[in-house]
mmCIF file of C-alpha atoms in Angstrom:
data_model
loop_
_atom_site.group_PDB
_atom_site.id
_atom_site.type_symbol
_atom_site.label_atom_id
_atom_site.label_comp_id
_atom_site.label_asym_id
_atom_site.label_seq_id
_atom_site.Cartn_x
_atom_site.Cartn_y
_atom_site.Cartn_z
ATOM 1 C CA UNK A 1 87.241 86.708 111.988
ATOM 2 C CA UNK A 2 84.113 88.056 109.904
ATOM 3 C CA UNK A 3 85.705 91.547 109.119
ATOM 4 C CA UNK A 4 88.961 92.279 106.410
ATOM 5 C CA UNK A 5 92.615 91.191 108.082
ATOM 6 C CA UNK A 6 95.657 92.896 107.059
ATOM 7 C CA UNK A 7 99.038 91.908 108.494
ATOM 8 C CA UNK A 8 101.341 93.219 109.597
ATOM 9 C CA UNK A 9 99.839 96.180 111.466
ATOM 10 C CA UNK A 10 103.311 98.193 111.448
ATOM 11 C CA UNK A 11 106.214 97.615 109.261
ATOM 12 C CA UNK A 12 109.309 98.935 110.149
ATOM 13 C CA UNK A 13 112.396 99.221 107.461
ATOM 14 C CA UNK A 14 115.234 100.778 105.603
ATOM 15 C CA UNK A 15 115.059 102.132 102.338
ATOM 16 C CA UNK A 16 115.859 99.649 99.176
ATOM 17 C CA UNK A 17 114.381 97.182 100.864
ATOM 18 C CA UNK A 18 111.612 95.056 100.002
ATOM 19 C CA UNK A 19 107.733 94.885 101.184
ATOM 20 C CA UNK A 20 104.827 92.264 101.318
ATOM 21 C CA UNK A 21 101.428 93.432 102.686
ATOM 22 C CA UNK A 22 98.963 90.852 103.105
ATOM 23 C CA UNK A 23 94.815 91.443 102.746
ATOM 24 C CA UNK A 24 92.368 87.867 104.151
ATOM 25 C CA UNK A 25 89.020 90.074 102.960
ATOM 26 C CA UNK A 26 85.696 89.066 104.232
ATOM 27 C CA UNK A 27 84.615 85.505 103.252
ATOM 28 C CA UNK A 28 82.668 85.291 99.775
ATOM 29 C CA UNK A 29 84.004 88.781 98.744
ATOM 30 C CA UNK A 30 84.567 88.662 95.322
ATOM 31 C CA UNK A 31 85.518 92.230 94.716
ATOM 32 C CA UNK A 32 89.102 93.313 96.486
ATOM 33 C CA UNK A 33 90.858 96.931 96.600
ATOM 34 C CA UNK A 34 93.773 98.414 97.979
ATOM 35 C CA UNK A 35 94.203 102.287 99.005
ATOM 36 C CA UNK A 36 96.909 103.980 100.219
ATOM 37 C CA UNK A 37 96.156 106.742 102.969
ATOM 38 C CA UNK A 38 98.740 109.506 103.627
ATOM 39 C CA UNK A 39 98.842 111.374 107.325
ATOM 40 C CA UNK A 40 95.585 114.113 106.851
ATOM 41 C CA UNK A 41 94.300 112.422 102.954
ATOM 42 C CA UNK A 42 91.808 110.997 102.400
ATOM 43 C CA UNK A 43 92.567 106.766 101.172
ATOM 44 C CA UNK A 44 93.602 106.942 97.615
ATOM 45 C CA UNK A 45 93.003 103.871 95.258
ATOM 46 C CA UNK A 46 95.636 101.764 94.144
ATOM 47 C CA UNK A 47 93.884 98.318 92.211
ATOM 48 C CA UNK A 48 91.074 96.383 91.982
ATOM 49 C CA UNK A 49 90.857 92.469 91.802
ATOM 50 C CA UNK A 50 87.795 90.763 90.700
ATOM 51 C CA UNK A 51 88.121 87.235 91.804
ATOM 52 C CA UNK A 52 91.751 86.879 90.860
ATOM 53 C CA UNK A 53 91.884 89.248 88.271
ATOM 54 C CA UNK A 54 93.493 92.210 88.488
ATOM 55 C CA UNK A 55 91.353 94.578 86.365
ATOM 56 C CA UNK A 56 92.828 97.600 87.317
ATOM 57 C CA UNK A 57 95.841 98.652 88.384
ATOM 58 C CA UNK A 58 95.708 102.508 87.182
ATOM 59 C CA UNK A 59 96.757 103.903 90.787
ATOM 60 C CA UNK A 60 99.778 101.885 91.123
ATOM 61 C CA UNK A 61 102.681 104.879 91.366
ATOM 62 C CA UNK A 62 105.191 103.104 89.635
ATOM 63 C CA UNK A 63 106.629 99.699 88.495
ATOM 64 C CA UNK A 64 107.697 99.198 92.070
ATOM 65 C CA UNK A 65 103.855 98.464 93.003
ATOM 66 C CA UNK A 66 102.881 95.167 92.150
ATOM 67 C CA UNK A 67 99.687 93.371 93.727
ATOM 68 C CA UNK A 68 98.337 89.768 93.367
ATOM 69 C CA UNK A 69 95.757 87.536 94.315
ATOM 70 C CA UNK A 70 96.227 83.759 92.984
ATOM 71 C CA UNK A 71 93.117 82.069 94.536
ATOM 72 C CA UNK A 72 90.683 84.993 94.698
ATOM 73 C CA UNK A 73 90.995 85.121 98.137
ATOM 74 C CA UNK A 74 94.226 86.827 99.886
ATOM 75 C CA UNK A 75 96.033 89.237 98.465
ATOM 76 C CA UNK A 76 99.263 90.173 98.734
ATOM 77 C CA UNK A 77 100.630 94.340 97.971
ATOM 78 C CA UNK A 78 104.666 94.058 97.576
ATOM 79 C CA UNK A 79 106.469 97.510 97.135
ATOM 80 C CA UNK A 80 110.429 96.749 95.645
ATOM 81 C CA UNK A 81 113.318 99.079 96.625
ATOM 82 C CA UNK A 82 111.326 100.723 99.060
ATOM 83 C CA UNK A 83 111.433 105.040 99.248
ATOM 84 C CA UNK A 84 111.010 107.301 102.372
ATOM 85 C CA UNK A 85 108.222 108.639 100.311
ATOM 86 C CA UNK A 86 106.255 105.024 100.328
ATOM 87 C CA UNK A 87 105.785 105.888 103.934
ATOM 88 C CA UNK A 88 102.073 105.632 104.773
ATOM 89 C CA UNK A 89 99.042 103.596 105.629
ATOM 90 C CA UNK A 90 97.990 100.758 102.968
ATOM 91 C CA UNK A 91 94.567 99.870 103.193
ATOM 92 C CA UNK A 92 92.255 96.954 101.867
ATOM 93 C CA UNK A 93 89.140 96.569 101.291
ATOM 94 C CA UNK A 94 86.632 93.852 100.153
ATOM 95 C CA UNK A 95 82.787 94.039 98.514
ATOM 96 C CA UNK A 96 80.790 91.027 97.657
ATOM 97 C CA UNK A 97 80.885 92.289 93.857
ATOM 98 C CA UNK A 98 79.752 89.830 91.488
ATOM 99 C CA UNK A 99 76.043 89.151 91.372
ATOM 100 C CA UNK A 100 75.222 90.973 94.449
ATOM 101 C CA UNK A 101 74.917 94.143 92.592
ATOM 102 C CA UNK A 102 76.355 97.757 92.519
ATOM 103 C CA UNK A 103 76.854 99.828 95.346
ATOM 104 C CA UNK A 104 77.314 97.672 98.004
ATOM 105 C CA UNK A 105 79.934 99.086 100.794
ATOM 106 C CA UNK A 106 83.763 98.451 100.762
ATOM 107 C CA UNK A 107 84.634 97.244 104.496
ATOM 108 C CA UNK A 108 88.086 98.029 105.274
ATOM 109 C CA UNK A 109 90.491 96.321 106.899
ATOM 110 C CA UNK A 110 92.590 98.218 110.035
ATOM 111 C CA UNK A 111 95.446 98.946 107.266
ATOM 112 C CA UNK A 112 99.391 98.474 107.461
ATOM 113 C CA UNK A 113 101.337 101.960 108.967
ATOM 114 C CA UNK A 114 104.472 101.501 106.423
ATOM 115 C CA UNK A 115 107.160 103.703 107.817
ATOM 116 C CA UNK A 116 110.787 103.877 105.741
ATOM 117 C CA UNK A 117 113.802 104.698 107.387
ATOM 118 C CA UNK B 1 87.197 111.946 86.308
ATOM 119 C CA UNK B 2 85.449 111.754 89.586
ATOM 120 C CA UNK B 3 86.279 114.616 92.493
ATOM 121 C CA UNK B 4 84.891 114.621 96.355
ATOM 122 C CA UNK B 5 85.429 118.056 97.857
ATOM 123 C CA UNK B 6 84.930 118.215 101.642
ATOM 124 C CA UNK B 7 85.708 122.195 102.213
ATOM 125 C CA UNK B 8 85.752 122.084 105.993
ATOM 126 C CA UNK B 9 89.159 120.755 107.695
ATOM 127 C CA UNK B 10 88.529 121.100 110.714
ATOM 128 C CA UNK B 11 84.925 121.703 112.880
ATOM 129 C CA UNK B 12 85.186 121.560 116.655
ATOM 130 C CA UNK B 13 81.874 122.109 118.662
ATOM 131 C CA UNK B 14 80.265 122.113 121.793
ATOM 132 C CA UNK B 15 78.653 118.611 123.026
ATOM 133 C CA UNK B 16 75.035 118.431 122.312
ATOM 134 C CA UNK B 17 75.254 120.942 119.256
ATOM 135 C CA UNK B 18 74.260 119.926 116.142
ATOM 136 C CA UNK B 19 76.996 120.066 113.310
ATOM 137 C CA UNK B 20 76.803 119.622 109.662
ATOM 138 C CA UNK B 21 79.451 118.328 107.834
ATOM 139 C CA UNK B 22 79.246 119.220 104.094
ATOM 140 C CA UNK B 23 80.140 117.232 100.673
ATOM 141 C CA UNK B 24 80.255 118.668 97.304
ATOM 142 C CA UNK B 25 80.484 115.923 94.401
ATOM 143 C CA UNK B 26 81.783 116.296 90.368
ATOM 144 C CA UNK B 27 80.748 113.390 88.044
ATOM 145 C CA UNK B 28 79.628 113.031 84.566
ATOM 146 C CA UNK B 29 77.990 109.855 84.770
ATOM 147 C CA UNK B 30 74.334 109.178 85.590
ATOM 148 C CA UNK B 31 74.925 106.432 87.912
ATOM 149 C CA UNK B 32 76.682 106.429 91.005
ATOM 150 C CA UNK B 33 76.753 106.254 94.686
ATOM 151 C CA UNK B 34 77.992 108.239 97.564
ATOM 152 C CA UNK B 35 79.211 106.812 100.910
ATOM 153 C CA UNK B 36 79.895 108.607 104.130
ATOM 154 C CA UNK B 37 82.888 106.833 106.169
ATOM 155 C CA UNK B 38 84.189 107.375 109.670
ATOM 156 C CA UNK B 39 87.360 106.980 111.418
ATOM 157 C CA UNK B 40 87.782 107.505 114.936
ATOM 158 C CA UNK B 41 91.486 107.805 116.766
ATOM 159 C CA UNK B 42 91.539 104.711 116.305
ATOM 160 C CA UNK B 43 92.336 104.718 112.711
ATOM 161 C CA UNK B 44 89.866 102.097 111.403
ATOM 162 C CA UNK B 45 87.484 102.650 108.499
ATOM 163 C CA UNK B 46 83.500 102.520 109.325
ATOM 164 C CA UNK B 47 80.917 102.651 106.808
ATOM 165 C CA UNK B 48 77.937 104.968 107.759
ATOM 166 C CA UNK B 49 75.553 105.180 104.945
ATOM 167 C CA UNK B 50 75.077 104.544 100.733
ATOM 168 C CA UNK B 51 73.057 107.088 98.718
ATOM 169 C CA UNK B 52 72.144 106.081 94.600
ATOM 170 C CA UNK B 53 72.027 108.573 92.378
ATOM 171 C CA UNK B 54 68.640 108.206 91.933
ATOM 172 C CA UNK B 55 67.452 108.053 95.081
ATOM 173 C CA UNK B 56 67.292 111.656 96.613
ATOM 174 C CA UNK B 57 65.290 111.006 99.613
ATOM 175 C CA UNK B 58 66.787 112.164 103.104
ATOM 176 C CA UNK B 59 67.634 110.009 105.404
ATOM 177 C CA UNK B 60 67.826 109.556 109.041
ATOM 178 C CA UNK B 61 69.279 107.118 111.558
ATOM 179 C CA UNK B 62 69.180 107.999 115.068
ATOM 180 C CA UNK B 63 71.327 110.992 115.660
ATOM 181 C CA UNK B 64 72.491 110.898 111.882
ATOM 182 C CA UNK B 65 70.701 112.625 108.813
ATOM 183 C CA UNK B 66 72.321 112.934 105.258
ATOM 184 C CA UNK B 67 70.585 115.609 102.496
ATOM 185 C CA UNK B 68 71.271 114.466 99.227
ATOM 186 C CA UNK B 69 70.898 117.258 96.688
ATOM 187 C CA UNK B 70 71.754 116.518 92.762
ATOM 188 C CA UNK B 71 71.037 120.266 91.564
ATOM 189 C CA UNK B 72 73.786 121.119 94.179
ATOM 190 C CA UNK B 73 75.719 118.045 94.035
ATOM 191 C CA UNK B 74 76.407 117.902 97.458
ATOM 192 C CA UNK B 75 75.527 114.934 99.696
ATOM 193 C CA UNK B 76 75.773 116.753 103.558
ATOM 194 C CA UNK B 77 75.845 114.677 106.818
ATOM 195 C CA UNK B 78 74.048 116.473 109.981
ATOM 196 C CA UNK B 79 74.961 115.546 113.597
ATOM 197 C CA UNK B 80 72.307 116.119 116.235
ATOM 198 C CA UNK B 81 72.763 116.415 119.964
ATOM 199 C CA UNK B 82 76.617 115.692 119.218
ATOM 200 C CA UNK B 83 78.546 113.806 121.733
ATOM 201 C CA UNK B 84 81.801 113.410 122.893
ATOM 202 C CA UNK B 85 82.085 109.844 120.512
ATOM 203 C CA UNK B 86 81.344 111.240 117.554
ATOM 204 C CA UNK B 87 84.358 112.932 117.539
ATOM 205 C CA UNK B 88 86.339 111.601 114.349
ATOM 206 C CA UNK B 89 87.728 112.331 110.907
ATOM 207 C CA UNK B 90 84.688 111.906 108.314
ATOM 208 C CA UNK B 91 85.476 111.355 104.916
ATOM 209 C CA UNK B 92 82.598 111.533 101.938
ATOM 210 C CA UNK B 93 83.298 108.738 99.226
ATOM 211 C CA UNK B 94 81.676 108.856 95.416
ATOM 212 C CA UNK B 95 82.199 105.252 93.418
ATOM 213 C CA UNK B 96 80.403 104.733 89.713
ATOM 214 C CA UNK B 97 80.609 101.318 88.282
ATOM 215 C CA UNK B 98 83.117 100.117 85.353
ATOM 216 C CA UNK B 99 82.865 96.508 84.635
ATOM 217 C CA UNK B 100 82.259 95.950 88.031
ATOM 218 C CA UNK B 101 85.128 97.762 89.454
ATOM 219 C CA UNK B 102 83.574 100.562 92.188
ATOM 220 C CA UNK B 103 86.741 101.954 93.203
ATOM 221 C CA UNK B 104 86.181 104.828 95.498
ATOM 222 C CA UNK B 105 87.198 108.440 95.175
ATOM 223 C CA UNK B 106 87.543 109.765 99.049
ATOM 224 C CA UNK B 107 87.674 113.488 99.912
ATOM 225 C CA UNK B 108 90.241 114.807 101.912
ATOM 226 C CA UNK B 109 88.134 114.419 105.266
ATOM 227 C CA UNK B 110 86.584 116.646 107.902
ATOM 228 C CA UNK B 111 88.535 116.291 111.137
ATOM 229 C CA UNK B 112 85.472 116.675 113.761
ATOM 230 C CA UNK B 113 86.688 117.510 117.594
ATOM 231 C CA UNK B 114 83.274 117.236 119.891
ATOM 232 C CA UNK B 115 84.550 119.168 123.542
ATOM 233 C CA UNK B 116 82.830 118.308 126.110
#
């Protein structure tokens, strides 16, 4: 598709365990974020990938955040020994970055409704 | 440190009024831009409009107006002739550039209930 893809849409589990969120962003989208949105917030930023450089990971709420993207392309958010309080929508969100110049809108993907039991 | 205020929680109005939905910025740098989201029931993200900080001109799209204002540092976002589909939580967005990285700084959204 031509818009950002996060799977899954809904995730499901108990508490200790572990997470993977996955972000396809737009085609040619150099620039790649992830938010996290809690029920009534506004999205709240996490890190920022430029190609596959993570050049900022200052949001990240602890050491059990951790984000990649090997190719500059998909990105994977994986949350370890998952908390009740990790419960909430992740969001990603591409730009075409680079040469293209600043300012130009973040599309967001539909997001991934974490819920911890 | 970059801050978004968005004062109003809630606004519910009568179709075909117009509403204004207001956005009060704090930044110390010279150059940024502000961004005016929306996200229906639905829950998905949608990108309405960009302002620079140096461009102040108003601008208009169909039923859509924003007033950008630097001596007030608000960026506001007018609805005419609302209607039943513009009903949706509105967020106002500031970004300034680092080394590329535009991360955005949301406010906390302006839930907007259009009754028919």
């Amino acid at each position: 598709g031509a818009g950002v893809s996060q799977s899954p849409r809904y995730k499901v589990t108990k508490r200790g365990q572990d997470v993977a969120l996955r972000c396809d962003p737009i085609s040619g989208h150099v620039s790649l974020y992830w938010y996290r949105q809690a029920l009534g917030q506004g999205p709240e930023f996490l890190t920022y990938f430029n190609y596959e450089a993570q050049q900022d990971k200052s949001g990240l709420p602890n050491d059990r955040f951790s984000a990649e993207r090997p190719e500059g392309s998909i990105s994977t958010l994986t949350i370890q020994r998952t908390e009740q309080r990790d419960s909430a929508m992740y969001r990603c969100a591409s730009s075409p970055g680079g040469a293209k110049g600043f300012g130009q809108p973040q599309h967001f993907g539909d997001g991934t409704r974490l819920s911890i039991l | 440190a970059q801050k978004v205020t968005q004062a109003q929680t809630e606004i519910s109005v009568v179709e075909k009024e117009d509403v204004t939905l207001d956005c009060v910025y704090e930044t110390r740098d010279t150059t940024y831009y502000l961004f005016w989201y929306k996200q229906p029931p639905s829950g998905e993200l949608v990108f309405l409009i960009r302002r620079n900080s140096f461009d102040e001109q108003n601008e208009i799209s169909g039923r859509y107006s924003w007033n950008f204002q630097k001596s007030t540092s608000s960026f506001n976002f007018t609805i005419t002739a609302s209607q039943v589909v513009d009903s949706a939580v509105y967020f106002c967005a500031l970004s300034v550039a680092f080394f590329g990285n535009e991360k955005l700084t949301f406010g906390t959204g302006t839930r907007l209930t259009i009754i028919p």
